[in-house]
Coordinates of C-alpha atoms in Angstrom, one line a residue:
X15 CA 43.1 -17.7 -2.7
X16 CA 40.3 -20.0 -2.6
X17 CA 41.3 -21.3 0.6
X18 CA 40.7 -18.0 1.9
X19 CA 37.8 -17.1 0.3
X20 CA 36.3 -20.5 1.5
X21 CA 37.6 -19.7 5.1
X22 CA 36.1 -16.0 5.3
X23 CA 33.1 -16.2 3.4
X24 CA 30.8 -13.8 5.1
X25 CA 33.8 -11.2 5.6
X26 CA 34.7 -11.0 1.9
X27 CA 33.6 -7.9 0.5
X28 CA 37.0 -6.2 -0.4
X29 CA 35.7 -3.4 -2.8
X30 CA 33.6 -3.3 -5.9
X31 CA 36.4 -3.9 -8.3
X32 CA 37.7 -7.0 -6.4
X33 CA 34.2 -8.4 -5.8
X34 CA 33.7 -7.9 -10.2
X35 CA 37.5 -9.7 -10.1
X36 CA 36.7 -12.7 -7.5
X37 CA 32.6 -13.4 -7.5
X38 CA 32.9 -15.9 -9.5
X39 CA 35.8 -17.9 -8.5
X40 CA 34.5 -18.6 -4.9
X41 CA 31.1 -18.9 -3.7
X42 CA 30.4 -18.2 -0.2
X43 CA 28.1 -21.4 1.4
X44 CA 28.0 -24.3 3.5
X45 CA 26.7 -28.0 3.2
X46 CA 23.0 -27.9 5.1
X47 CA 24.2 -31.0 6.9
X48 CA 27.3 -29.1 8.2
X49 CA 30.0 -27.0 8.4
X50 CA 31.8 -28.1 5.0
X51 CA 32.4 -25.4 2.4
X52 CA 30.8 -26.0 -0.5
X53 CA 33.0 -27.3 -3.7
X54 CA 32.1 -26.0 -7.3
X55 CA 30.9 -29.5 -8.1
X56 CA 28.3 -29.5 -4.9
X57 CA 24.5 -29.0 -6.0
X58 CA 23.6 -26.0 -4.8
X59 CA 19.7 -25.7 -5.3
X60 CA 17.1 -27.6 -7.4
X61 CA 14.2 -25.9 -9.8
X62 CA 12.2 -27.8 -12.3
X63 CA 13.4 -31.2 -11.5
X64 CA 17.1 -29.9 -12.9
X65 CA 19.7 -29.9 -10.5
X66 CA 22.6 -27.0 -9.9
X67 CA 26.1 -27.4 -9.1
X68 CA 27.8 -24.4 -6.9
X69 CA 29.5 -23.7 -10.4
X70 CA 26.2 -23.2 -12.5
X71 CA 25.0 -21.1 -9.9
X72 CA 28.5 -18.6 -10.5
X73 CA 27.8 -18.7 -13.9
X74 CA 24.2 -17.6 -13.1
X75 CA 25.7 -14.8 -11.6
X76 CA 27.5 -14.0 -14.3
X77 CA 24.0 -12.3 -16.0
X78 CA 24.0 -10.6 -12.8
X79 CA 27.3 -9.1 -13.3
X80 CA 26.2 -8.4 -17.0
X81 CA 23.1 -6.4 -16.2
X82 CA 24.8 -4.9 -13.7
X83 CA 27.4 -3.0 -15.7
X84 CA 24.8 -2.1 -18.2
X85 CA 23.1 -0.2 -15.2
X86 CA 19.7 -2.3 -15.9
X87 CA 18.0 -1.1 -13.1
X88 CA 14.6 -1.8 -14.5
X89 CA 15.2 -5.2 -15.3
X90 CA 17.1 -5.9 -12.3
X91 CA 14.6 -4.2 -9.6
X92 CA 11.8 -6.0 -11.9
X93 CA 13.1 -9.3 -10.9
X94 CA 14.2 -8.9 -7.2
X95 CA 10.6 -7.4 -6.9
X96 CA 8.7 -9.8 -8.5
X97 CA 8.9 -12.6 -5.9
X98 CA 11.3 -13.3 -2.8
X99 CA 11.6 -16.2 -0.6
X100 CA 13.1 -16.0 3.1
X101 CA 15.7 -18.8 2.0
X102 CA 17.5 -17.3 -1.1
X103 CA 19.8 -15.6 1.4
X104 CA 20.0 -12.3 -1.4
X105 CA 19.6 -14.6 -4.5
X106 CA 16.2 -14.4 -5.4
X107 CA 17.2 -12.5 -8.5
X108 CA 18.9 -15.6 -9.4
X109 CA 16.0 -18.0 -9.0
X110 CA 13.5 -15.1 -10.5
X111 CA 15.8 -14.8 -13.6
X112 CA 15.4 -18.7 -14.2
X113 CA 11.2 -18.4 -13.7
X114 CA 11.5 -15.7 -16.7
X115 CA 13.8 -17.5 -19.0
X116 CA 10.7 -20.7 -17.8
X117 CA 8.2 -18.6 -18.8
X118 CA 9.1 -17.1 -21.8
X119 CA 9.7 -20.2 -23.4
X120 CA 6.6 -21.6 -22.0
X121 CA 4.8 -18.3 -23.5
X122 CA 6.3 -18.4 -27.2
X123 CA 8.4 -14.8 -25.8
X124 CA 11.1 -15.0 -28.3
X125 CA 13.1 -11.6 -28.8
X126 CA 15.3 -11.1 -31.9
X127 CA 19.3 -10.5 -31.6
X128 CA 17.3 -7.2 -33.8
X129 CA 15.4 -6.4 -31.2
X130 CA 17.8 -7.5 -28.3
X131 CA 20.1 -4.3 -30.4
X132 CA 17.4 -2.0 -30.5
X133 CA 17.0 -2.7 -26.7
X134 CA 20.4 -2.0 -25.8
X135 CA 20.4 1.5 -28.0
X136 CA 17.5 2.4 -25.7
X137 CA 19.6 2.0 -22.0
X138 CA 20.6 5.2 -20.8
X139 CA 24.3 4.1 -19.8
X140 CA 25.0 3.2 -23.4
X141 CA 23.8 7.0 -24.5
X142 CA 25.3 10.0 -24.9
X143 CA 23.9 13.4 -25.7
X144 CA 20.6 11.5 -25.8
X145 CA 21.5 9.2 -28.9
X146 CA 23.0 5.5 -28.9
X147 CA 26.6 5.8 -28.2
X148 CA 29.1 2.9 -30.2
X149 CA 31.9 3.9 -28.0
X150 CA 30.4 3.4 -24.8
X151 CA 28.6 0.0 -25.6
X152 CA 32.1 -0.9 -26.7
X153 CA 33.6 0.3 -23.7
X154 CA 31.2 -2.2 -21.1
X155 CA 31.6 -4.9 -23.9
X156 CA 35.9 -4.2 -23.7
X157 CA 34.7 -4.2 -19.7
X158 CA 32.6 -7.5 -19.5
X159 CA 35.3 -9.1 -21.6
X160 CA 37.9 -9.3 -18.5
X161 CA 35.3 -11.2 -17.0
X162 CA 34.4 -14.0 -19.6
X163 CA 31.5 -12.2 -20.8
X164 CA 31.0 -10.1 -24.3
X165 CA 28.7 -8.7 -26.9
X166 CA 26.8 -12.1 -26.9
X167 CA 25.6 -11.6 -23.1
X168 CA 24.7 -8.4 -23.4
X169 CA 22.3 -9.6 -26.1
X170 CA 20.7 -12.1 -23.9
X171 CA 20.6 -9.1 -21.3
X172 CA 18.6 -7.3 -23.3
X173 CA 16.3 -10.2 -24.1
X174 CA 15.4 -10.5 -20.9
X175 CA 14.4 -7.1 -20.4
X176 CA 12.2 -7.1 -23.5
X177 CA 11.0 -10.8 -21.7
X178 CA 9.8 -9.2 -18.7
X179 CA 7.8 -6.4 -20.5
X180 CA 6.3 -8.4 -22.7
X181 CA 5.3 -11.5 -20.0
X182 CA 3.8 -8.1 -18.0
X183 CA 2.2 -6.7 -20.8
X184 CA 0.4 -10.5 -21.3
X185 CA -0.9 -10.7 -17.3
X186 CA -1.5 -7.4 -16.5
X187 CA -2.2 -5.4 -19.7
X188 CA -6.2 -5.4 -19.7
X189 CA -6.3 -3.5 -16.4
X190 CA -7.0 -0.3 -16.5
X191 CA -8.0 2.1 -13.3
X192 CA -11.4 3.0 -13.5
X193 CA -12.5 6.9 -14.1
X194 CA -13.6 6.8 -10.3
X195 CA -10.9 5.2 -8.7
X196 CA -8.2 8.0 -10.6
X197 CA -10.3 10.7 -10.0
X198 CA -10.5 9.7 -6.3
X199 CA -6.9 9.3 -6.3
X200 CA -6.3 12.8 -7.9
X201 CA -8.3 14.4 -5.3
X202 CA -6.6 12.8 -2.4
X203 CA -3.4 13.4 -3.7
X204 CA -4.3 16.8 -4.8
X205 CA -7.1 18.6 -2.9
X206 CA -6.1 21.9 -1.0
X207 CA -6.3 21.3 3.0
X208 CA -6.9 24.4 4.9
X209 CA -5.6 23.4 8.2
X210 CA -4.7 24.8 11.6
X211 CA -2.5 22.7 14.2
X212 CA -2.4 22.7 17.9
X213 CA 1.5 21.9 19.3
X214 CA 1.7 20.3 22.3
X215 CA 5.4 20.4 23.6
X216 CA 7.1 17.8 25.6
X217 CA 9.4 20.0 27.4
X218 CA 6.3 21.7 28.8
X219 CA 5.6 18.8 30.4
X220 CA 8.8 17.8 31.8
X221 CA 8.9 21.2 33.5
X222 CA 6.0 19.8 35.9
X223 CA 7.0 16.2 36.2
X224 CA 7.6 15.0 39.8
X225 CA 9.9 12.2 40.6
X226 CA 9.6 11.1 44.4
X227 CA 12.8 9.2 45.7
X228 CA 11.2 6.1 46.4
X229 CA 9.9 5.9 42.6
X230 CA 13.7 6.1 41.5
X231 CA 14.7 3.2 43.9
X232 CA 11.7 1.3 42.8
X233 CA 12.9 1.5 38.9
X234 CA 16.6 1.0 39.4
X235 CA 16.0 -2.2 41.4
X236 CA 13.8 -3.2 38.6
X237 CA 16.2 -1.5 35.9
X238 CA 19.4 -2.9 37.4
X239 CA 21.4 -4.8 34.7
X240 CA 20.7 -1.4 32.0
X241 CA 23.3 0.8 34.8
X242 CA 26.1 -1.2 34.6
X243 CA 29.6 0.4 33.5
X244 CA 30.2 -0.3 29.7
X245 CA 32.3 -3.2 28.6
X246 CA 36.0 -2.1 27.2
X247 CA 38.9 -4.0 25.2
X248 CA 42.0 -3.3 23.9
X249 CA 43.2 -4.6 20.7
X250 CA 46.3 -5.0 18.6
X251 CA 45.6 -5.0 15.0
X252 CA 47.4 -4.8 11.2
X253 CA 45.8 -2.8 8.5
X254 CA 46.1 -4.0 5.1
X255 CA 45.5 -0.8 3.9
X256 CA 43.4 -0.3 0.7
X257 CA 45.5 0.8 -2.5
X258 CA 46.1 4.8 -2.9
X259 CA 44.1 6.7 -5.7
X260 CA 43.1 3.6 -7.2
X261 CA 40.0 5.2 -9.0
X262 CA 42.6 7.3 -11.2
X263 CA 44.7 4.4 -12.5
X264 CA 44.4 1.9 -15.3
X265 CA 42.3 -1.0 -15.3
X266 CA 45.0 -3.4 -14.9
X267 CA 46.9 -1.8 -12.7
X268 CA 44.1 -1.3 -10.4
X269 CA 43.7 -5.5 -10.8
X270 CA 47.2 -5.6 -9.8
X271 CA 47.2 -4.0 -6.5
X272 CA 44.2 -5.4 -5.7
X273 CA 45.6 -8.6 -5.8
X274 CA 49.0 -7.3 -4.1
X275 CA 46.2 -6.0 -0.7
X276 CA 43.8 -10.2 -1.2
X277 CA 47.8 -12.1 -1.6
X278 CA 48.5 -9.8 1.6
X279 CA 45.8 -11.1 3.4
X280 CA 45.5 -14.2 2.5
X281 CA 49.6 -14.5 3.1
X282 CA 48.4 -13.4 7.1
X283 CA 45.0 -15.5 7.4
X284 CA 47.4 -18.7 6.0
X285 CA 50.0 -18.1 8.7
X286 CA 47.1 -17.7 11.6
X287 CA 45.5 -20.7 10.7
X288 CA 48.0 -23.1 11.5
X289 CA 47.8 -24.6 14.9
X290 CA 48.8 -22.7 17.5
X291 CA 50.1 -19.5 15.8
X292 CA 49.8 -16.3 17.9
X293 CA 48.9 -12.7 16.4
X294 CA 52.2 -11.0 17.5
X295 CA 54.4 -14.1 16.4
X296 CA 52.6 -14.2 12.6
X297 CA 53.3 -10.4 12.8
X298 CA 56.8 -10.7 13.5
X299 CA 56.9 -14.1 10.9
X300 CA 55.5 -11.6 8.5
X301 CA 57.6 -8.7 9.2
X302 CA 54.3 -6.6 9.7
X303 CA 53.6 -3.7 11.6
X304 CA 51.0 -3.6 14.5
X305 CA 49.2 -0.8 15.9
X306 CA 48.0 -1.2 19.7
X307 CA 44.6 0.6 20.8
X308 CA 44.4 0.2 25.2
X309 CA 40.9 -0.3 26.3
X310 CA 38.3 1.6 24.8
X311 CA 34.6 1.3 25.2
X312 CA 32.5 0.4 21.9
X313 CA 30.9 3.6 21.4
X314 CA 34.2 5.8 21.7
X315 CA 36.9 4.3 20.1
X316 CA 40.4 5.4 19.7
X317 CA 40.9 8.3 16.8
X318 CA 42.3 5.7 14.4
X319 CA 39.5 3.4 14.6
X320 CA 36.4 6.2 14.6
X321 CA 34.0 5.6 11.5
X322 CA 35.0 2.2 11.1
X323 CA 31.7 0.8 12.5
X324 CA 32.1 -3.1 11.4
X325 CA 35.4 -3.1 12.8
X326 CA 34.6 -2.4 16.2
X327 CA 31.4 -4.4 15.9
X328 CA 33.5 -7.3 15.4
X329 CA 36.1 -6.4 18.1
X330 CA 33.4 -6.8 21.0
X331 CA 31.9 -9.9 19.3
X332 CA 35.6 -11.8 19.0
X333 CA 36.1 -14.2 21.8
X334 CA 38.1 -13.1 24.4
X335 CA 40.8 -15.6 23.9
X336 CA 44.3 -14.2 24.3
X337 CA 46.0 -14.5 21.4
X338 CA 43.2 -15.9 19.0
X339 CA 43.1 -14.2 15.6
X340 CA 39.7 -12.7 14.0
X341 CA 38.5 -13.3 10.9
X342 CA 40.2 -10.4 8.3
X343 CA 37.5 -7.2 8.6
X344 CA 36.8 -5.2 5.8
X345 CA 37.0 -1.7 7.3
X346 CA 36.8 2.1 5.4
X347 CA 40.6 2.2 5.1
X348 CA 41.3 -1.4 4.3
X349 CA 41.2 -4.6 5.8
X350 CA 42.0 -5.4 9.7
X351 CA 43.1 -8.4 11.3
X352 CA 43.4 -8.4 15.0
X353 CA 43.4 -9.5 18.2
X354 CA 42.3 -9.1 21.9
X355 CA 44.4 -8.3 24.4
X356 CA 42.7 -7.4 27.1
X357 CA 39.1 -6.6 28.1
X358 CA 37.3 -4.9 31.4
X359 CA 34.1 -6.6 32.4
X360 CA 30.9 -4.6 32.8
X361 CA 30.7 -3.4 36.7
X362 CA 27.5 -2.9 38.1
X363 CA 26.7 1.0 39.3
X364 CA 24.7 2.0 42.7
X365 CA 21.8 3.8 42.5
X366 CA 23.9 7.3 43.6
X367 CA 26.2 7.2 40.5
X368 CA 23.3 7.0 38.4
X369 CA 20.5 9.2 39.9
X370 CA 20.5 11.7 37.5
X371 CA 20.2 9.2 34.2
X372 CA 17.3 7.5 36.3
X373 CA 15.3 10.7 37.0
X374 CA 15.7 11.5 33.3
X375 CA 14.2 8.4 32.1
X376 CA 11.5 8.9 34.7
X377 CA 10.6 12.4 33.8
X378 CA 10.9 11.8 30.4
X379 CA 7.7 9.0 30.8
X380 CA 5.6 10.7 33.0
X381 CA 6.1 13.8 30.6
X382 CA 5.2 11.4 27.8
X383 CA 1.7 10.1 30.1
X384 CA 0.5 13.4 30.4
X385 CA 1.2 15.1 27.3
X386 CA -0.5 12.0 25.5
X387 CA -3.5 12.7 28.2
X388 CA -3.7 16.0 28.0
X389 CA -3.6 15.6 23.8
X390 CA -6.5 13.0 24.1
X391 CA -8.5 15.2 26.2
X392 CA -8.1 18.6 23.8
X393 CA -9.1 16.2 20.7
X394 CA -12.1 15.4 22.6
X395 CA -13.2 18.4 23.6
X396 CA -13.0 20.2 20.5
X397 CA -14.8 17.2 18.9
X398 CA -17.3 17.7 20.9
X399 CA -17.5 21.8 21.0
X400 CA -17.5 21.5 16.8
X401 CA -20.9 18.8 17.2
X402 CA -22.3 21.4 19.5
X403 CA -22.1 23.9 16.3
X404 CA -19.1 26.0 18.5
X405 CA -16.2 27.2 16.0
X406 CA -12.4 25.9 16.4
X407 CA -11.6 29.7 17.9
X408 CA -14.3 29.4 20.5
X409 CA -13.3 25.7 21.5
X410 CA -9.2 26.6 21.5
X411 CA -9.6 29.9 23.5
X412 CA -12.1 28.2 26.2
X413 CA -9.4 25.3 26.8
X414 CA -6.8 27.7 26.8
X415 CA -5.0 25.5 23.2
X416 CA -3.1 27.7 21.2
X417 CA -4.2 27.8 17.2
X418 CA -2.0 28.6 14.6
X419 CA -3.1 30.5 11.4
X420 CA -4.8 28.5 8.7
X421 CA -2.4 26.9 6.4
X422 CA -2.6 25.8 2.6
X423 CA -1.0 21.7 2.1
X424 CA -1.9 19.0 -0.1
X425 CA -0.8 15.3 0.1
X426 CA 1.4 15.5 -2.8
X427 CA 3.1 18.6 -1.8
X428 CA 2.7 19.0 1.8
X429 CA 4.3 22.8 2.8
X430 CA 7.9 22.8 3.5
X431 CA 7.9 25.6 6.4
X432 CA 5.8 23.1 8.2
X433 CA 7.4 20.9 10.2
X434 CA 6.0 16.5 9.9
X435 CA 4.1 18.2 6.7
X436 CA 3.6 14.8 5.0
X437 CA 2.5 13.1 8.1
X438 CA 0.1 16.0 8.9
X439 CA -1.4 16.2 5.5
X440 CA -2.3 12.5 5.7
X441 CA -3.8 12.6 8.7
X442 CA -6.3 15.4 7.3
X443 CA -6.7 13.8 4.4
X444 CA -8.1 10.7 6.5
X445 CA -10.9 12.9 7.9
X446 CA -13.7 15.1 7.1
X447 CA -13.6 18.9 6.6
X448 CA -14.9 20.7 10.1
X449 CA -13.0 17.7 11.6
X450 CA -10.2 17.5 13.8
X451 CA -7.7 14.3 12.7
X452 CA -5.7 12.5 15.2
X453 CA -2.5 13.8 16.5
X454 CA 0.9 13.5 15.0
X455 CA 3.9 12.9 16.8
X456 CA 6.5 15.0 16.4
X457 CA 10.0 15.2 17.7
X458 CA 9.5 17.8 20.0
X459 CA 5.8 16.5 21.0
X460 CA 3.0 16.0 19.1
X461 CA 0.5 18.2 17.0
X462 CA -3.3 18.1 16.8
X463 CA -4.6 18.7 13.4
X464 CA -7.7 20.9 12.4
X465 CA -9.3 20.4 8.8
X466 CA -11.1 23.8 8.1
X467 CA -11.6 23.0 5.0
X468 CA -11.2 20.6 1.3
X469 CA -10.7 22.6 -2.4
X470 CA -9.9 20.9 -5.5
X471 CA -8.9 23.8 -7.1
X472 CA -9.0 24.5 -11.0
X473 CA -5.5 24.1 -12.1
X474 CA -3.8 24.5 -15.5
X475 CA -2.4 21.1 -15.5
X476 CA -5.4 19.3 -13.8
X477 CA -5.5 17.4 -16.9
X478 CA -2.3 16.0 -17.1
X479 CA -2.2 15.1 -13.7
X480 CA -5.2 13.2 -14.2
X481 CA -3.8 11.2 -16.7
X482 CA -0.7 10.7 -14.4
X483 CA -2.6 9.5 -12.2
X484 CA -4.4 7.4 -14.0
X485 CA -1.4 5.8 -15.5
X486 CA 0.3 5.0 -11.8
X487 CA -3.0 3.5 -10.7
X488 CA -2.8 1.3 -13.6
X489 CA 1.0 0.5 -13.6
X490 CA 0.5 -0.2 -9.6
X491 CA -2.1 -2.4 -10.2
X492 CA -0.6 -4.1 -13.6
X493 CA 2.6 -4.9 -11.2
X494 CA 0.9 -5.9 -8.3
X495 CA -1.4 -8.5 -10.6
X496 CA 1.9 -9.3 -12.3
X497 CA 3.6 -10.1 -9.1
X498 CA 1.2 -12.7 -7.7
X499 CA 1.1 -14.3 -11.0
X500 CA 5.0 -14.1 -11.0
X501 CA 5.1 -15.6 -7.3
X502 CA 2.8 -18.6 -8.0
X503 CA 5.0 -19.3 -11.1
X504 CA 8.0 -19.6 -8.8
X505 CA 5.7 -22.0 -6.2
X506 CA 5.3 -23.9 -9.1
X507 CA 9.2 -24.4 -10.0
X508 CA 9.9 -26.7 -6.8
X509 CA 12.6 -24.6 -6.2
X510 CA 14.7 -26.9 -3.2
X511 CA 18.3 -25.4 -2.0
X512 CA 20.8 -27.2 -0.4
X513 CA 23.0 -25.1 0.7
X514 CA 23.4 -22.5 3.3
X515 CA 23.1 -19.4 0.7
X516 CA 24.9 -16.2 1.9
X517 CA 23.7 -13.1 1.2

C-alpha cells in the first residue's frame, strides 16, 4: 500500500475514516532536489537546530489527530491562526505546535496531569447534559487507541490548550480597550441609521444600449480565441465504488471494507504501472467492469458523471495519450480510474454564429458605463443641492431619482427586507448624517445611499452590550498583540524544510 500511497500522493484523500486509518503510514512529499518520494527516515524540516525525519513529522501529526477527535477547535484554530508561512504546504499547525511546546518551556508553563483532567472535563465533546461525561471520554480514548494513541495524549492535549491560554494571558493580558475606543465601537455597531436609497437598475440601461455593427466586428476580431467551440473527450473509466451504509456499521467492519475499496485500487494502479500496460487490457487482467462516456464537453457531462467536479477536472487535464492511465480520482461515489479515448479540439466560430453572445457582452458594458455615469452624476448633484441648504425630496424630484421611504438599520443588525443591508449600513455608517454615502453595488445595479439621520437610542441592554463590546475590542486586540509576538517567536526557530510539503 505504500507504494501507492507514495505514487498518488496528492490524489489520496479516500474518506475521513481511511485518512484516521492511513495518515500516518504514508506521508505525501518529495525530495526538494527532485522527484524522489520521501522515505520515513528522510529529514523533513529543521527547527531549533534539531533536525526531523518524515517519521517524527507523522508522529507530530499524531497530536493533530488527537486534538482533532476531541473536537479542540479552540486550540486548534489558535494555533493555525497564530502564525503561517507560504512554505508549510497546510502544516503550519505542526510547526506552531512545536513554537508552543518552545515557549512554554522557555516560560516556566508547566500544567499538571490535575489540571490537564480538569481541562478535558471542560471540552464540550466529552459532556453530556452539560456535565463531564466518563463514557464519552472513554469512548474517544477506546477511539484514539486503534490509532496508537490513549489516555496519556489526551493529557498532553489538554496541556497544550491550557499552554496557549496561559502564554496569551502573559503577552496580551494588560491590554484593555479604552472607555473611548468601546464606546466608539458601540455606537458604530449600534447607532440607528435613518436612511433612504436611490436604485439604479441595470436593465434600465440595457434597454437603451446601442450596439453598431462595426463595434461587434471590432470586438470579435479583438475577442477571437474566447468564441471558439468548447473542447470535448470521451472517456472509459472503472469506479471503485465507496462501501454501502458504512456510517451504520461497526468500527471494524467499516476498517475492513475500507481496506477491501484502497487493496482494490492499489490492485489496479500496480497493474497500470507496469510498462506498457493499457486501461482496457488491466481491465480485462482484472476482470473489472468499464463504463464508456462518448465525448462530452466539461461543463455538461454525461448523467453518471454530474456532481463529480474533481473527476471531470482531471479528465480535461489528463494527457491525451491513447491508452495512458490517470492517476486513481477520488470522486462522490468512490474512486475512478480512467482513460482517454478520444477528444475534439476546440474549433474556432465566425462572427455570424456568435452575434448574439457578442452583442450581449457589448450591451451589458455600455449599460454598466452609463449606469455607473449616471450614478456618479446623481451623487453629485444631491451633494451639491444638500450644501445649498435644498432637502433630499427637493434634489430627487428635480432630477427625476426615485426615493424610497426612510428606513431604520444599524451595522450590527442591518434590516432583513432590505436587500445588500450590511453593505448599505456600512457605507452610512462611513459618512455624516444629511450626507449621501457612496453607492453600493448590487446584483441588479447599484444603490445610492441617503443618511437622514444617527440615534443611539436608550436600550434596556445598552449596558451589557457595552461590556460586550468592550470585551471583543480587548480579545481582538489581546490576539492580534499575541500573534505578532507568536510570529516573531516562530522567525526565531530557524525553521528550514526540505521537502516539498503537501497540503
Amino acid at each position: 500500500m505504500l507504494e501507492f500511497f507514495r505514487r498518488h500522493r496528492g490524489a489520496f484523500m479516500l474518506s475521513l475514516t481511511v485518512i484516521i486509518i492511513i495518515s500516518f503510514a504514508s506521508w505525501g512529499g518529495t525530495r526538494t532536489g527532485g522527484p524522489k518520494m520521501a522515505s520515513a527516515s528522510d529529514d523533513a524540516f529543521t527547527m531549533y537546530g534539531e533536525d526531523y525525519t518524515v517519521g517524527e513529522l507523522q508522529r507530530l501529526e499524531g497530536s493533530g489527530q488527537v486534538i482533532s477527535m476531541l473536537q479542540m477547535y479552540e486550540l486548534y484554530f489558535g494555533l493555525m491562526s497564530a502564525a503561517r508561512g507560504p512554505e508549510a504546504g497546510g502544516r503550519d499547525f505542526i510547526f506552531n505546535l512545536l513554537v508552543l511546546k518552545r515557549q512554554m518551556k522557555e516560560l516556566g508553563v508547566n500544567p499538571s496531569d490535575a489540571e490537564a483532567k480538569a481541562e478535558l472535563e471542560k471540552i464540550p465533546s466529552l459532556q453530556e447534559n452539560g456535565k463531564f461525561s466518563p463514557q464519552r471520554a472513554f469512548s474517544v480514548q477506546q477511539n484514539l487507541g486503534m490509532y496508537g494513541k490513549g489516555g496519556q495524549d489526551m493529557l498532553e492535549a489538554a496541556k497544550l490548550s491550557i499552554g496557549l491560554n496561559r502564554i496569551k494571558d502573559l503577552v496580551g493580558k494588560n491590554y484593555v480597550a479604552s472607555p473611548l475606543e468601546a464606546e466608539k465601537a458601540y455606537a458604530s455597531r449600534h447607532q440607528t441609521l435613518k436612511i433612504q436609497t436611490i436604485n439604479f437598475a441595470l436593465d434600465d440601461f440595457k434597454k437603451t444600449a446601442e450596439v453598431k455593427d462595426e463595434e461587434l466586428q471590432k470586438y470579435y476580431d479583438e475577442n477571437k480565441d474566447n468564441y471558439k467551440t468548447v473542447e470535448k473527450r470521451a472517456v472509459s473509466y472503472v469506479l471503485f465504488a465507496n462501501p454501502a451504509d458504512l456510517d451504520k456499521k461497526p468500527v471494524e467492519e467499516r476498517t475492513k471494507l475500507n481496506k477491501v475499496q484502497v487493496d482494490s485500487v492499489n490492485a489496479f494502479n500496480a497493474a497500470a504501472a507496469k510498462p506498457g500496460a493499457k486501461f482496457d487490457d488491466v481491465v480485462k487482467g482484472l476482470n473489472l467492469k468499464a463504463e464508456t462516456a462518448p465525448l462530452f464537453a466539461k461543463d455538461s457531462p454525461p448523467e453518471a458523471l454530474k456532481g463529480e467536479s474533481d473527476v471531470i477536472d482531471a479528465i480535461f487535464v489528463q494527457s491525451k495519450d491513447a491508452g495512458k492511465v490517470s492517476d486513481p480520482v477520488k470522486g462522490t461515489k468512490g474512486w475512478y480510474v480512467f482513460t482517454v479515448t478520444s477528444t475534439e479540439e476546440p474549433k474556432q466560430q465566425d462572427l455570424a454564429a456568435v452575434k448574439d453572445k457578442v452583442k450581449e457582452v457589448l450591451v451589458g458594458q455600455k449599460a454598466q458605463e452609463a449606469l455607473s455615469k449616471a450614478v456618479n452624476e446623481a451623487r453629485i448633484a444631491i451633494q451639491e443641492g444638500l450644501k445649498g441648504g435644498k432637502k433630499i425630496d427637493e434634489i430627487a424630484k428635480e432630477k427625476k431619482l426615485t426615493l424610497d421611504a426612510v428606513k431604520d438599520l444599524t451595522v450590527n443588525e442591518p434590516a432583513a427586507d432590505l436587500p445588500n443591508a450590511v453593505e448599505i449600513a456600512r457605507e452610512a455608517e462611513k459618512v455624516a448624517a444629511g450626507d449621501v454615502a457612496k453607492a453600493v453595488n448590487t446584483d441588479k445595479g447599484a444603490t445610492l445611499v441617503y443618511v437622514a439621520a444617527k440615534e443611539l437610542r436608550k436600550r434596556d441592554d445598552s449596558a451589557a452590550l457595552r461590556k460586550n463590546t468592550e470585551d471583543t475590542r480587548t480579545t481582538q486586540e489581546r490576539d492580534r498583540l499575541f500573534n505578532s509576538w507568536f510570529s516573531a517567536k516562530r522567525a526565531e526557530s530557524g525553521l528550514k524544510i526540505h521537502l516539498k510539503m503537501s497540503a
